[in-house]
Short mmCIF file of C-alpha atoms and ligand atoms in Angstrom, two decimals:
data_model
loop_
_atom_site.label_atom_id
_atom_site.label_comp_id
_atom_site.label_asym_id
_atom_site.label_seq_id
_atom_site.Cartn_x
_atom_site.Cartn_y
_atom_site.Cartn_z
CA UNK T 5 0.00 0.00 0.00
CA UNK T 6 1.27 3.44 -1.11
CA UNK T 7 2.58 6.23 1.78
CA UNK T 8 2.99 9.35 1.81
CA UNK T 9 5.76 11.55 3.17
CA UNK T 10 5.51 15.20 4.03
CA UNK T 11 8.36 17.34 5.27
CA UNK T 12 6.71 19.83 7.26
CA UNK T 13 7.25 23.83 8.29
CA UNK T 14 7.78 25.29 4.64
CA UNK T 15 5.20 28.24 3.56
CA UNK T 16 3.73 27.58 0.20
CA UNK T 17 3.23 29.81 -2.92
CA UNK T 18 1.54 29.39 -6.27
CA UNK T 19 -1.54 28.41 -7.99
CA UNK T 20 -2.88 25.16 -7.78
CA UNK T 21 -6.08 24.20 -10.25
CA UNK T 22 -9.28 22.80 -8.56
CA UNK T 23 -11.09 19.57 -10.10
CA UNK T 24 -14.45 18.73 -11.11
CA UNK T 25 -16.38 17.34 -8.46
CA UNK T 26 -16.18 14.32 -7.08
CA UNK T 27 -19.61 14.04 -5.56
CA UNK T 28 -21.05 15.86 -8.34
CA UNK T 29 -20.14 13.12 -11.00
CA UNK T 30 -21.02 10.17 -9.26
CA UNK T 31 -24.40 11.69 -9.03
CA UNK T 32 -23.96 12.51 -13.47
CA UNK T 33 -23.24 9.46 -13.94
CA UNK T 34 -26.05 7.99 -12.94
CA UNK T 35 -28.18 9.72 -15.08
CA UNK T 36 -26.78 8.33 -17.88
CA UNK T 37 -28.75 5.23 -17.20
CA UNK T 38 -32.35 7.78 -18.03
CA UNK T 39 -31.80 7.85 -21.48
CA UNK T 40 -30.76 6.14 -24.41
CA UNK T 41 -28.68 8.69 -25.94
CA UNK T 42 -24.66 9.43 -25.13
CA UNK T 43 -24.38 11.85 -21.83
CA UNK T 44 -20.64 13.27 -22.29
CA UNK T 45 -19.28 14.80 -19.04
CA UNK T 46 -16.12 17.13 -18.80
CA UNK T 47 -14.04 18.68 -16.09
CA UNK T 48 -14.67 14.79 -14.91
CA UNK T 49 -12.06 14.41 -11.51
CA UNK T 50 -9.82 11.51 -12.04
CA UNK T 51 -10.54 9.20 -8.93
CA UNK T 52 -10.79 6.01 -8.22
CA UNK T 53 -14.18 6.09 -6.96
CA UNK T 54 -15.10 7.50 -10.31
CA UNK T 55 -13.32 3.97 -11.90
CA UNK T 56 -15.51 2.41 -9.36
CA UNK T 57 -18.56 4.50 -10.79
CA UNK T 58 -17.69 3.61 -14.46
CA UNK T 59 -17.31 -0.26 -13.35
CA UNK T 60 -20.66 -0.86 -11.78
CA UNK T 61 -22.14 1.76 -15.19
CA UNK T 62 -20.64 -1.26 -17.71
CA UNK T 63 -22.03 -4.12 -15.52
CA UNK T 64 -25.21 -2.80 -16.28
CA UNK T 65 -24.55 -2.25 -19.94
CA UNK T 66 -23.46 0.79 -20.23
CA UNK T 67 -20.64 2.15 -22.67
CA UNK T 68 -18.01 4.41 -20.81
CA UNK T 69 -15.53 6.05 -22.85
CA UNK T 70 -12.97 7.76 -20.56
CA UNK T 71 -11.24 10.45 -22.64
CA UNK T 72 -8.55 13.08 -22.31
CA UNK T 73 -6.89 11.16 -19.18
CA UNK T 74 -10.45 10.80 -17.77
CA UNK T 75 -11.25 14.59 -17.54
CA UNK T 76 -13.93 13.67 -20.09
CA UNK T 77 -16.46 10.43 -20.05
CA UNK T 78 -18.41 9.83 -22.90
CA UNK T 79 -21.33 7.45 -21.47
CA UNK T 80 -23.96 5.23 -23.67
CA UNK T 81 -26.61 3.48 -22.34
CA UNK T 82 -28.35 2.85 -24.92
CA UNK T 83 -29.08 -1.08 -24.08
CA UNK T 84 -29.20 -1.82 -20.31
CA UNK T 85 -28.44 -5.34 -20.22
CA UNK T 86 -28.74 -5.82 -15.92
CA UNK T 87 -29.95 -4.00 -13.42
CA UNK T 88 -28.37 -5.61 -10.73
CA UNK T 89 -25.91 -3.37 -8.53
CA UNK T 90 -23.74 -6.04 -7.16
CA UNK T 91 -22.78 -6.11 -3.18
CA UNK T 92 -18.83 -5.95 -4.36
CA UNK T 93 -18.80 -2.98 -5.55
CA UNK T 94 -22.03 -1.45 -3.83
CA UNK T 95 -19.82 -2.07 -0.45
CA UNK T 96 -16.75 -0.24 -1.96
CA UNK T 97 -18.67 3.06 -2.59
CA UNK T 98 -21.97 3.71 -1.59
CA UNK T 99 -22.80 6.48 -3.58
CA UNK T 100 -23.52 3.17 -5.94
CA UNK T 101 -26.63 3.58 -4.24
CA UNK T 102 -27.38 6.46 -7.08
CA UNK T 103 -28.49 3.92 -9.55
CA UNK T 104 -31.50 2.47 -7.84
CA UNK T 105 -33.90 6.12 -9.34
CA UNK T 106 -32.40 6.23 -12.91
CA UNK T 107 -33.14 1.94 -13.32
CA UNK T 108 -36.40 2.25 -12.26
CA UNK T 109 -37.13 4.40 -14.06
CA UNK T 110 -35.87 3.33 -17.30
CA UNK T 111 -36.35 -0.36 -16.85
CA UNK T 112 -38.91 -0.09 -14.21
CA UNK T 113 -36.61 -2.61 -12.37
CA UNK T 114 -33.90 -2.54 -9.90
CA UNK T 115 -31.96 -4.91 -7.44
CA UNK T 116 -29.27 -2.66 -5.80
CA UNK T 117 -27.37 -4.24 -2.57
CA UNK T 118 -28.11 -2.09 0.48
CA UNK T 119 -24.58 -0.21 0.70
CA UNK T 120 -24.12 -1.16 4.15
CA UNK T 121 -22.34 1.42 6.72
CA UNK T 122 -18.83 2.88 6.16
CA UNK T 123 -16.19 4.02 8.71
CA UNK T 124 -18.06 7.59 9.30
CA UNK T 125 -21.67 6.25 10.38
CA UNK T 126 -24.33 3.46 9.60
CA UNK T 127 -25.76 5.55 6.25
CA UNK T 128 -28.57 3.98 6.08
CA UNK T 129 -30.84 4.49 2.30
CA UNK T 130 -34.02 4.62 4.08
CA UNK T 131 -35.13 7.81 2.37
CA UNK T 132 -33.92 6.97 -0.76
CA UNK T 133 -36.16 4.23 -0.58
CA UNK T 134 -38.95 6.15 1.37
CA UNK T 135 -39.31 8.60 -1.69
CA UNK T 136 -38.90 5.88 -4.79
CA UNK T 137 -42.35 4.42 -2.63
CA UNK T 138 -44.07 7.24 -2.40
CA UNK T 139 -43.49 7.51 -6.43
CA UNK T 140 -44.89 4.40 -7.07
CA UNK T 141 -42.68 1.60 -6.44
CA UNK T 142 -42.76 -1.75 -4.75
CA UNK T 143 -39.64 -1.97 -2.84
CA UNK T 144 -38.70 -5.44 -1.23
CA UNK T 145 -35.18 -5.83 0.63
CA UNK T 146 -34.47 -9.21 0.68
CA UNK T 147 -30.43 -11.04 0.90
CA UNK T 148 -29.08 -7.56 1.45
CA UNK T 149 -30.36 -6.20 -1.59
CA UNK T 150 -33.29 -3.68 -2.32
CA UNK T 151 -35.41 -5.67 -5.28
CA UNK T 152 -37.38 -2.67 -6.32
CA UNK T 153 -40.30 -2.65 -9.09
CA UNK T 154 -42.67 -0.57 -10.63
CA UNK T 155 -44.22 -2.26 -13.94
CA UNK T 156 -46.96 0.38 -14.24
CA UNK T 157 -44.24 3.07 -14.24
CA UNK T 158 -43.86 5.83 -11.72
CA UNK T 159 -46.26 8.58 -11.08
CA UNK T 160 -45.39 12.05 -9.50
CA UNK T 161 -45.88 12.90 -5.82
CA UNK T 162 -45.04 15.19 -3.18
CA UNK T 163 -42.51 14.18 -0.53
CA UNK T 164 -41.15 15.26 2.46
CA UNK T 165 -38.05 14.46 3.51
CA UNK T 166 -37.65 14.71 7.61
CA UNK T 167 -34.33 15.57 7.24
CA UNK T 168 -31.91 16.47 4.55
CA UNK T 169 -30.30 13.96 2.54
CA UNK T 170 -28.12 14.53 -0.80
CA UNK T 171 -27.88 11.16 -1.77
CA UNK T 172 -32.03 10.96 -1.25
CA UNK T 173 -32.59 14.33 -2.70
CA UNK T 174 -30.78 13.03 -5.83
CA UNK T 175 -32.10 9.35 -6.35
CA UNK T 176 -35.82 10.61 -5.94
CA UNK T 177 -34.68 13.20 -8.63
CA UNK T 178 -33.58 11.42 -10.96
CA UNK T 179 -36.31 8.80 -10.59
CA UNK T 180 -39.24 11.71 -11.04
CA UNK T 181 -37.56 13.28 -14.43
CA UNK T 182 -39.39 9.75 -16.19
CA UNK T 183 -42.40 10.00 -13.65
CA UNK T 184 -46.04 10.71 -15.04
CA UNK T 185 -47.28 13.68 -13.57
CA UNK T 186 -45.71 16.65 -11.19
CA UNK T 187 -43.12 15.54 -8.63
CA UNK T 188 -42.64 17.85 -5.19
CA UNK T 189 -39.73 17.54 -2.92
CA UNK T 190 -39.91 19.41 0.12
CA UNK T 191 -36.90 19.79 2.67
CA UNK T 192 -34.65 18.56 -0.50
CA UNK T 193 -31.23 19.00 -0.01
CA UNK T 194 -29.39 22.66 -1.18
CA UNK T 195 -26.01 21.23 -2.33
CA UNK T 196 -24.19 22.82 -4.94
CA UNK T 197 -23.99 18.79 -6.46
CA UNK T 198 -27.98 19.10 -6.51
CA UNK T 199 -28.05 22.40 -8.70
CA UNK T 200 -25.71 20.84 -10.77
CA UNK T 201 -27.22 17.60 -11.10
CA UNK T 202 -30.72 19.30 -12.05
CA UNK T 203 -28.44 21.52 -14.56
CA UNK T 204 -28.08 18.26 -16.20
CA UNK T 205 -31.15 16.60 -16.26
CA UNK T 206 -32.78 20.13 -17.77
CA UNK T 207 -29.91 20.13 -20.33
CA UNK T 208 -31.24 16.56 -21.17
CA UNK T 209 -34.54 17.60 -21.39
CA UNK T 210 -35.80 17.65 -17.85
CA UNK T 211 -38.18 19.87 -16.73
CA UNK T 212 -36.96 20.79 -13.33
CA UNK T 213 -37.22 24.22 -11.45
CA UNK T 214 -35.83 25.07 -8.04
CA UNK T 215 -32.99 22.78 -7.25
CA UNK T 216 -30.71 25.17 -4.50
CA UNK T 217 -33.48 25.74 -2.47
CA UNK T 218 -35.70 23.66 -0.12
CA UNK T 219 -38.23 22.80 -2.50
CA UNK T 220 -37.83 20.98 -6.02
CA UNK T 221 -40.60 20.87 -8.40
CA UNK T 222 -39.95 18.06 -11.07
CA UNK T 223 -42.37 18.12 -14.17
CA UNK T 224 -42.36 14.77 -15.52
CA UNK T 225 -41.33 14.45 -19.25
CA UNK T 226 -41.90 11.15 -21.94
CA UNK T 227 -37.99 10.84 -22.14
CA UNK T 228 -34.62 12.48 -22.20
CA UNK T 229 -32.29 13.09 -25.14
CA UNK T 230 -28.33 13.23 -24.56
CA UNK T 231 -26.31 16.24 -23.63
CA UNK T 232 -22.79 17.47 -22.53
CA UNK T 233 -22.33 18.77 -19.15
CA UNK T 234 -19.39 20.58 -17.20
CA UNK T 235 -19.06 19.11 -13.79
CA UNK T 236 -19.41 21.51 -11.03
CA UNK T 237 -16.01 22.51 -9.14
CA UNK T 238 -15.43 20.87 -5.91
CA UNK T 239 -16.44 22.79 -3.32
CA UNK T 240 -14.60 19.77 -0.90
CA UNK T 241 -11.16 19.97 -2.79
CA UNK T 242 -11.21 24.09 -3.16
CA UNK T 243 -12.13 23.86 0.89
CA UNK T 244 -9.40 21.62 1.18
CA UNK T 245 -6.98 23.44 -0.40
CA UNK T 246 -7.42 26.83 1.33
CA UNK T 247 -6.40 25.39 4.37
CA UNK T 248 -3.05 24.79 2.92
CA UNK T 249 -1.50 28.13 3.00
CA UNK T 250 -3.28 28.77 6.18
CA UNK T 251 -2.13 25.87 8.24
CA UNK T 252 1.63 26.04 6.45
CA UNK T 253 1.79 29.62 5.82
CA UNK T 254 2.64 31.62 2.24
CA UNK T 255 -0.46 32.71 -0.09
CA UNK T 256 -1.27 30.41 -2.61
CA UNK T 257 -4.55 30.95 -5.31
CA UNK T 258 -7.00 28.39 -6.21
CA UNK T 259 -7.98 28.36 -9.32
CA UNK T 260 -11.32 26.86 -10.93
CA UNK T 261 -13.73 28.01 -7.57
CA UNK T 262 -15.60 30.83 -6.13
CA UNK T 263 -16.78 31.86 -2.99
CA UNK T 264 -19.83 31.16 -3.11
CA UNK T 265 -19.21 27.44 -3.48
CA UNK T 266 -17.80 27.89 -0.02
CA UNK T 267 -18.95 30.91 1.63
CA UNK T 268 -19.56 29.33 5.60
CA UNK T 269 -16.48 27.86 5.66
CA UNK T 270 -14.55 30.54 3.80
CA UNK T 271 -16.43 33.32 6.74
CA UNK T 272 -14.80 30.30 9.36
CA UNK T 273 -11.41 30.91 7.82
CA UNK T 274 -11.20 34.93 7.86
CA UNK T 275 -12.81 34.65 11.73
CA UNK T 276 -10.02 32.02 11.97
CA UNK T 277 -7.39 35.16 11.34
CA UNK T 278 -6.81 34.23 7.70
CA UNK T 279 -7.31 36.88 4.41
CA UNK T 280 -8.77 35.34 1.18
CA UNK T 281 -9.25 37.52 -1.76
CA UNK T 282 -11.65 36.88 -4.33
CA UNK T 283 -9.78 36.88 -7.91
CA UNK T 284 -10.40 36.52 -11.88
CA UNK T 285 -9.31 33.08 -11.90
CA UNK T 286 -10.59 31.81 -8.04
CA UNK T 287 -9.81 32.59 -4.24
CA UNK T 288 -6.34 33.56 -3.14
CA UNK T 289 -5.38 32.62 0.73
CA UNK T 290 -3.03 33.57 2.71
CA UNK T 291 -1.75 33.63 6.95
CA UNK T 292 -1.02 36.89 8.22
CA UNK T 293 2.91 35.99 9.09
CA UNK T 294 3.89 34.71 11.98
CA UNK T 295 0.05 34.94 13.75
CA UNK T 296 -1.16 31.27 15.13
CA UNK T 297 -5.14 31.02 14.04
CA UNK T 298 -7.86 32.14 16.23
CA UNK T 299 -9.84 29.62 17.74
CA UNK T 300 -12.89 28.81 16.19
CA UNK T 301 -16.59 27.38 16.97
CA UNK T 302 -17.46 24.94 14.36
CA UNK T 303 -21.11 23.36 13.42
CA UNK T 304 -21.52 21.01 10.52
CA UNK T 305 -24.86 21.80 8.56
CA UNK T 306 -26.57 20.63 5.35
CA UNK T 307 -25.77 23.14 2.52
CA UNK T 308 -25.37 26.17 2.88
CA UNK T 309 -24.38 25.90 6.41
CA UNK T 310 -20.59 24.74 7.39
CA UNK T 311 -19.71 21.38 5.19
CA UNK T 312 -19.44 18.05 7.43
CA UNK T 313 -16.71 17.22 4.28
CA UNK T 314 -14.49 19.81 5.46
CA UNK T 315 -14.86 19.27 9.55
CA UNK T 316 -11.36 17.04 9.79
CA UNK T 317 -9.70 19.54 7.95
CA UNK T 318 -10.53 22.65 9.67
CA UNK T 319 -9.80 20.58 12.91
CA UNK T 320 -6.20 20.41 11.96
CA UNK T 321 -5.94 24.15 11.55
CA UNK T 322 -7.33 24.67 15.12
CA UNK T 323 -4.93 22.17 16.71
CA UNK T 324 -2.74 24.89 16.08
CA UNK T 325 -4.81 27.75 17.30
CA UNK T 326 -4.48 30.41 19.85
CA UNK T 327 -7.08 28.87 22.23
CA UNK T 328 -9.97 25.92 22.53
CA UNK T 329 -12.13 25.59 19.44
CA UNK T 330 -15.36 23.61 19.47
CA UNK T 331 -16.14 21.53 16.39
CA UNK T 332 -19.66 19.61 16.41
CA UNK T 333 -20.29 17.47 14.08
CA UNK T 334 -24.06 16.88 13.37
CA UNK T 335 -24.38 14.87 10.02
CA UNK T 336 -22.33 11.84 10.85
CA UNK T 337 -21.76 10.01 14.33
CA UNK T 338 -18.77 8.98 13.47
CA UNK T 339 -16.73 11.40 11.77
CA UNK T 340 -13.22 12.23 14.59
CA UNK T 341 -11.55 9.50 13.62
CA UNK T 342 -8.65 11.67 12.23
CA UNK T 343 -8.44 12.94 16.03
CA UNK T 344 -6.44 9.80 17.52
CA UNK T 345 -4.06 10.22 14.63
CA UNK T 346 -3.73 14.51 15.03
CA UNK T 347 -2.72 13.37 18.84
CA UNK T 348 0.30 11.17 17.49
CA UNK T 349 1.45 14.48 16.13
CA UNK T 350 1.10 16.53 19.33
CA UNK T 351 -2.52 17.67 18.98
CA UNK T 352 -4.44 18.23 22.25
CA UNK T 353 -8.23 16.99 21.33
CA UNK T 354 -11.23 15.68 23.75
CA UNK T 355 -14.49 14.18 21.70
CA UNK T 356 -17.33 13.76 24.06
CA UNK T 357 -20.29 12.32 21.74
CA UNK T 358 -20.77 14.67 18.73
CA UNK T 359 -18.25 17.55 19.81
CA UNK T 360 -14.44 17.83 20.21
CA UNK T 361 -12.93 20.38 21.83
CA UNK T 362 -9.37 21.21 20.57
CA UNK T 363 -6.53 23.42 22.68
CA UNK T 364 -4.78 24.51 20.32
CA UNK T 365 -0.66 23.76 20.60
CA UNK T 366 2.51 25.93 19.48
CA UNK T 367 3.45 23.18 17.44
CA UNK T 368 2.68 19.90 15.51
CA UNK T 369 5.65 17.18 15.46
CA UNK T 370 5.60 15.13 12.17
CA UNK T 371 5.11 11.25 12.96
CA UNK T 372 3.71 7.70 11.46
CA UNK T 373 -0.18 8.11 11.37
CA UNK T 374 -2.98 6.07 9.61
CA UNK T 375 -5.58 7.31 7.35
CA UNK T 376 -8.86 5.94 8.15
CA UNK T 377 -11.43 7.76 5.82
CA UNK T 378 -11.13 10.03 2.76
CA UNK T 379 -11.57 13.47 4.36
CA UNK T 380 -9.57 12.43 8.01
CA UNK T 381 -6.51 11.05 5.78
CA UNK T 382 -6.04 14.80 4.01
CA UNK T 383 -6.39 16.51 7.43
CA UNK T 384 -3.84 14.45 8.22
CA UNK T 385 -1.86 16.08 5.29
CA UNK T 386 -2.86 19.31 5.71
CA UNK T 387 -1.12 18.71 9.79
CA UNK T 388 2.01 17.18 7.93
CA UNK T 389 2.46 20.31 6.18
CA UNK T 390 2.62 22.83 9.01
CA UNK T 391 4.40 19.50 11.58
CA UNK T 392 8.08 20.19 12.10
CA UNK T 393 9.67 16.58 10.90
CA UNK T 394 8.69 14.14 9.06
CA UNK T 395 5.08 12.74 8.62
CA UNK T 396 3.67 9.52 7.17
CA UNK T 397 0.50 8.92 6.25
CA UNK T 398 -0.18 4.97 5.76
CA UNK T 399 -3.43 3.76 3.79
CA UNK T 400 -3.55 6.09 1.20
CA UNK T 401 -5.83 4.39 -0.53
CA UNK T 402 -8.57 6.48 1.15
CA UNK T 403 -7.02 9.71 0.16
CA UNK T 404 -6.80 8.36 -3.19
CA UNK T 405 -10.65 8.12 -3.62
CA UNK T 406 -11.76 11.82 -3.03
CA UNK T 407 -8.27 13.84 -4.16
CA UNK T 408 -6.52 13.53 -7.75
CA UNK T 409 -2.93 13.86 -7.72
CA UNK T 410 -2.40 15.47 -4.35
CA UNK T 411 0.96 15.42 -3.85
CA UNK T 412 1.50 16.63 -7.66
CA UNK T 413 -0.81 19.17 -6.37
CA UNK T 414 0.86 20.06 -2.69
CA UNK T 415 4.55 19.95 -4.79
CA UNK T 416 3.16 22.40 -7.14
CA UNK T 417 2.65 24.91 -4.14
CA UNK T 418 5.79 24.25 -2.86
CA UNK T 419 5.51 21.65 -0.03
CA UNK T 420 7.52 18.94 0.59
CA UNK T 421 5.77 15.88 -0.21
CA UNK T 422 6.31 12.47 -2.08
CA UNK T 423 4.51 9.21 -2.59
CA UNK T 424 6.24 5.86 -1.42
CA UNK T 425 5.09 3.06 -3.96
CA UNK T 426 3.90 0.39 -1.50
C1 EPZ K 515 -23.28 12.87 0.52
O1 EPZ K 515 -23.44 11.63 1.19
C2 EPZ K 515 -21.79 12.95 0.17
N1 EPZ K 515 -21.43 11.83 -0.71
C3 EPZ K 515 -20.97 12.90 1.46
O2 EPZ K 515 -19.61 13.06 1.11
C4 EPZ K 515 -21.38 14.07 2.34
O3 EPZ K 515 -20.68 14.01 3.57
C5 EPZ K 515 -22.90 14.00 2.62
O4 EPZ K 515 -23.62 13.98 1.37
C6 EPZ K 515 -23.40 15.17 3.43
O5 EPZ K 515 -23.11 16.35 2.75
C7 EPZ K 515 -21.75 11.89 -2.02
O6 EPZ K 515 -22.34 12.85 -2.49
C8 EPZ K 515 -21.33 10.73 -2.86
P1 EPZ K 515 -26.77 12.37 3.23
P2 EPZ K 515 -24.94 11.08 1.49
O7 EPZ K 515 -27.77 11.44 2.65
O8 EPZ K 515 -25.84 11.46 0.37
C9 EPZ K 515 -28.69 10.45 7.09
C10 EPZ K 515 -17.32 12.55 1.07
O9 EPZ K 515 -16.47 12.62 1.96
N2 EPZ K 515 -29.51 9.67 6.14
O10 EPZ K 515 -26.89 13.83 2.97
O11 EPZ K 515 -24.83 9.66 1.87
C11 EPZ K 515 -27.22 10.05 7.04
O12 EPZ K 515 -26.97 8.94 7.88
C12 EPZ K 515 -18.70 11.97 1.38
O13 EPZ K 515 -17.18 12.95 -0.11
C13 EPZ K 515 -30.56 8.89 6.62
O14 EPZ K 515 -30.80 8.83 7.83
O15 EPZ K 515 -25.32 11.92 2.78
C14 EPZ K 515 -26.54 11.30 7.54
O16 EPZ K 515 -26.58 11.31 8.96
C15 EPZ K 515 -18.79 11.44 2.81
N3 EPZ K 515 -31.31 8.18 5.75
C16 EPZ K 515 -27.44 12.43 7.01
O17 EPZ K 515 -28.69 11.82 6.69
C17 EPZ K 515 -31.07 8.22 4.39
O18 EPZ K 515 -31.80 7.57 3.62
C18 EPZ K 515 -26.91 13.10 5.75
O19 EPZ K 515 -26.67 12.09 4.81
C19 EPZ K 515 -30.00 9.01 3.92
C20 EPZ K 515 -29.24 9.73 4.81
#
């Protein structure tokens, strides 16, 4: 298994280009499956949960062309030969979950392993499978899987989701674009992924109006024609990135994503002590020299509140702060795992339930830590970079699935990094 090394304690400089979106494409992918014509995406982030993505698209029939190095995929689906979402790869990325609407609603068929929990919480589907219902279909989970069916077709309705879900938000979506009649969602999630998902669909034909705000109204249409969409920046990467200069020092611009795709975590980061200025290209960052970062009270919200995606990474800045922080994470129940490993390098953290309180230190010391998820392993990077020494991160696999090329990317800015073949 590959490592990676990080010399710490160097400020970084430059400009450093922000991919597509990771959880924007596995959502465009998808889609696809709703018509029989080519959907050709570009700006396409070259991950391996993307491979994963285009894996479990051919073992349903699909055609996936990846072109360009995989910035573009050309997708046909224009015979869907299974509709069977098989447990090994349903278990390896759960965001498989995303074909269950567009089968049904092409084929009118689905059986689509329950995904099964993941190191950050249980993630269970039952609103997924809650709004597919309430559009018709006859779910029946049965062996682990979710044998769904709706030979009369699907007919619009208006749902209500009790709490915000993405992954819901977008299945029932995608389901209701093929649906006979007028499709509400209510308390639908806000994500930037949903607007551009929705972009999509209407570019395909779809007749959809509101996606960004709570309520989604989805006019149901005979069929869909194909199209060529821009994925969405990553809002998780650009995030992600800004936290580079500010844990490590130096100014460095992101190019490829505004502020807007960010805007409660980017207000975080100025009350945090850092300056980001809004430029032609993207967001440039930078750490006032020599000042530690303000401590910091941190709540994870659905869109457009803070992102849960960036809560590991904001918790290495503020293990270097001048005072406690607070971070409370309410999406996931299981989402400090990177904690344990910040304390190997010299963070001081206490997690009681949901909330960790973090004092901040002078200093990080570089040392052999494990990544355990996709956004605690880059926290774990992002502590490397500002850690005097040498740091390690083991398990890179994780990293792997969410970031493309990071330590081209980190190298680019200046930091000390390299990947160990393992
Ligand atoms: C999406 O996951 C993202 N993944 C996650 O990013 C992200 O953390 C999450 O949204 C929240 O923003 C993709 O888009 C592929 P949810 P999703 O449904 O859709 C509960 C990353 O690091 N819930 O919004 O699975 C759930 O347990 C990943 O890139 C139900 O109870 O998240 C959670 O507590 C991690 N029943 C909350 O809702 C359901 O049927 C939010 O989950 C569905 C969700």
């Amino acid at each position: 298994m590959d490592k990676i090394v990080i010399r710490g304690g160097r400020p970084l400089s430059g400009r450093l280009h922000v991919s597509g979106a990771k959880n924007a494409c596995l959502a465009l992918m998808p889609a696809a499956i709703l018509t029989e014509e080519p959907l050709t995406l570009t700006n396409a982030p070259g991950l391996s949960d993307i491979r994963t993505m285009t894996a479990l698209l051919e073992s349903l029939g699909c055609e996936v062309a990846a072109l360009q190095g995989g910035r573009v995929l050309a997708i046909g689906a224009e015979r869907i030969t299974s509709v069977r979402a098989d447990y090994e790869i349903v278990r390896r990325m759960r965001a498989s979950v995303l074909v269950l609407g567009p089968l049904l609603a092409r084929t009118g068929r689905a059986e689509v392993s329950l995904p099964g929990g993941c190191a950050i919480g249980a993630r269970p589907v039952d609103l997924h499978l809650m709004g597919l219902e309430r559009l018709g279909a006859e779910l029946d989970l049965r062996e682990g899987y979710i044998h769904a069916r709706a030979p009369r077709g699907l007919r619009g309705a208006v749902i209500e989701f009790p709490l915000v879900s993405v992954g819901a938000t977008e299945n029932v979506m995608m389901a209701a674009v093929l649906a006979r009649g007028t499709t509400v969602l209510r308390n639908a999630a806000r994500e930037p992924e949903i607007v551009d998902l929705a972009a999509c669909l209407n570019a395909m034909g779809a007749r959809i109006s509101g996606a960004g705000s709570r309520e989604i109204v989805i006019e149901g249409v005979a069929g869909l024609h194909g199209a060529t969409h821009r994925v969405v920046a990553d809002r998780i990467e650009l995030g992600t990135y800004m936290l580079a200069p500010a844990i490590a020092g130096g100014r460095v611009e992101l190019i490829g994503g505004g502020r807007a795709l960010v805007a409660a975590f980017t207000d975080k980061l100025e009350e945090a002590g850092m300056c980001v200025e809004e430029t032609a290209e993207g967001l440039a960052v930078s750490r006032p020299d020599g000042a530690r970062p303000r401590p910091l009270h941190v709540v994870t919200e659905p869109f457009p509140g803070f992102p849960t995606d960036l809560q590991a990474q904001m918790m290495a800045l503020l293990t270097l702060a001048d005072g406690q922080s607070v971070l409370e994470e309410r999406i996931f129940e299981n989402r400090f795992m990177h904690a344990p490993e910040l304390a190997r390098m010299g963070a001081r953290i206490d997690i009681h339930g949901g909330v960790a309180r973090v004092t901040g230190v002078e200093a990080l010391r570089g040392a052999p830590v494990m990544a355990t998820d996709l956004r605690a392993s880059v926290s774990l990077i992002l502590a490397g970079l500002a850690a005097e020494g040498e740091t390690v991160v083991s398990r890179v696999y994780h990293l792997d699935r969410g970031y493309e090329r990071v330590e081209e990317k980190l190298s680019g800015i200046g930091a000390a990094i390299e990947r160990i073949r393992g």
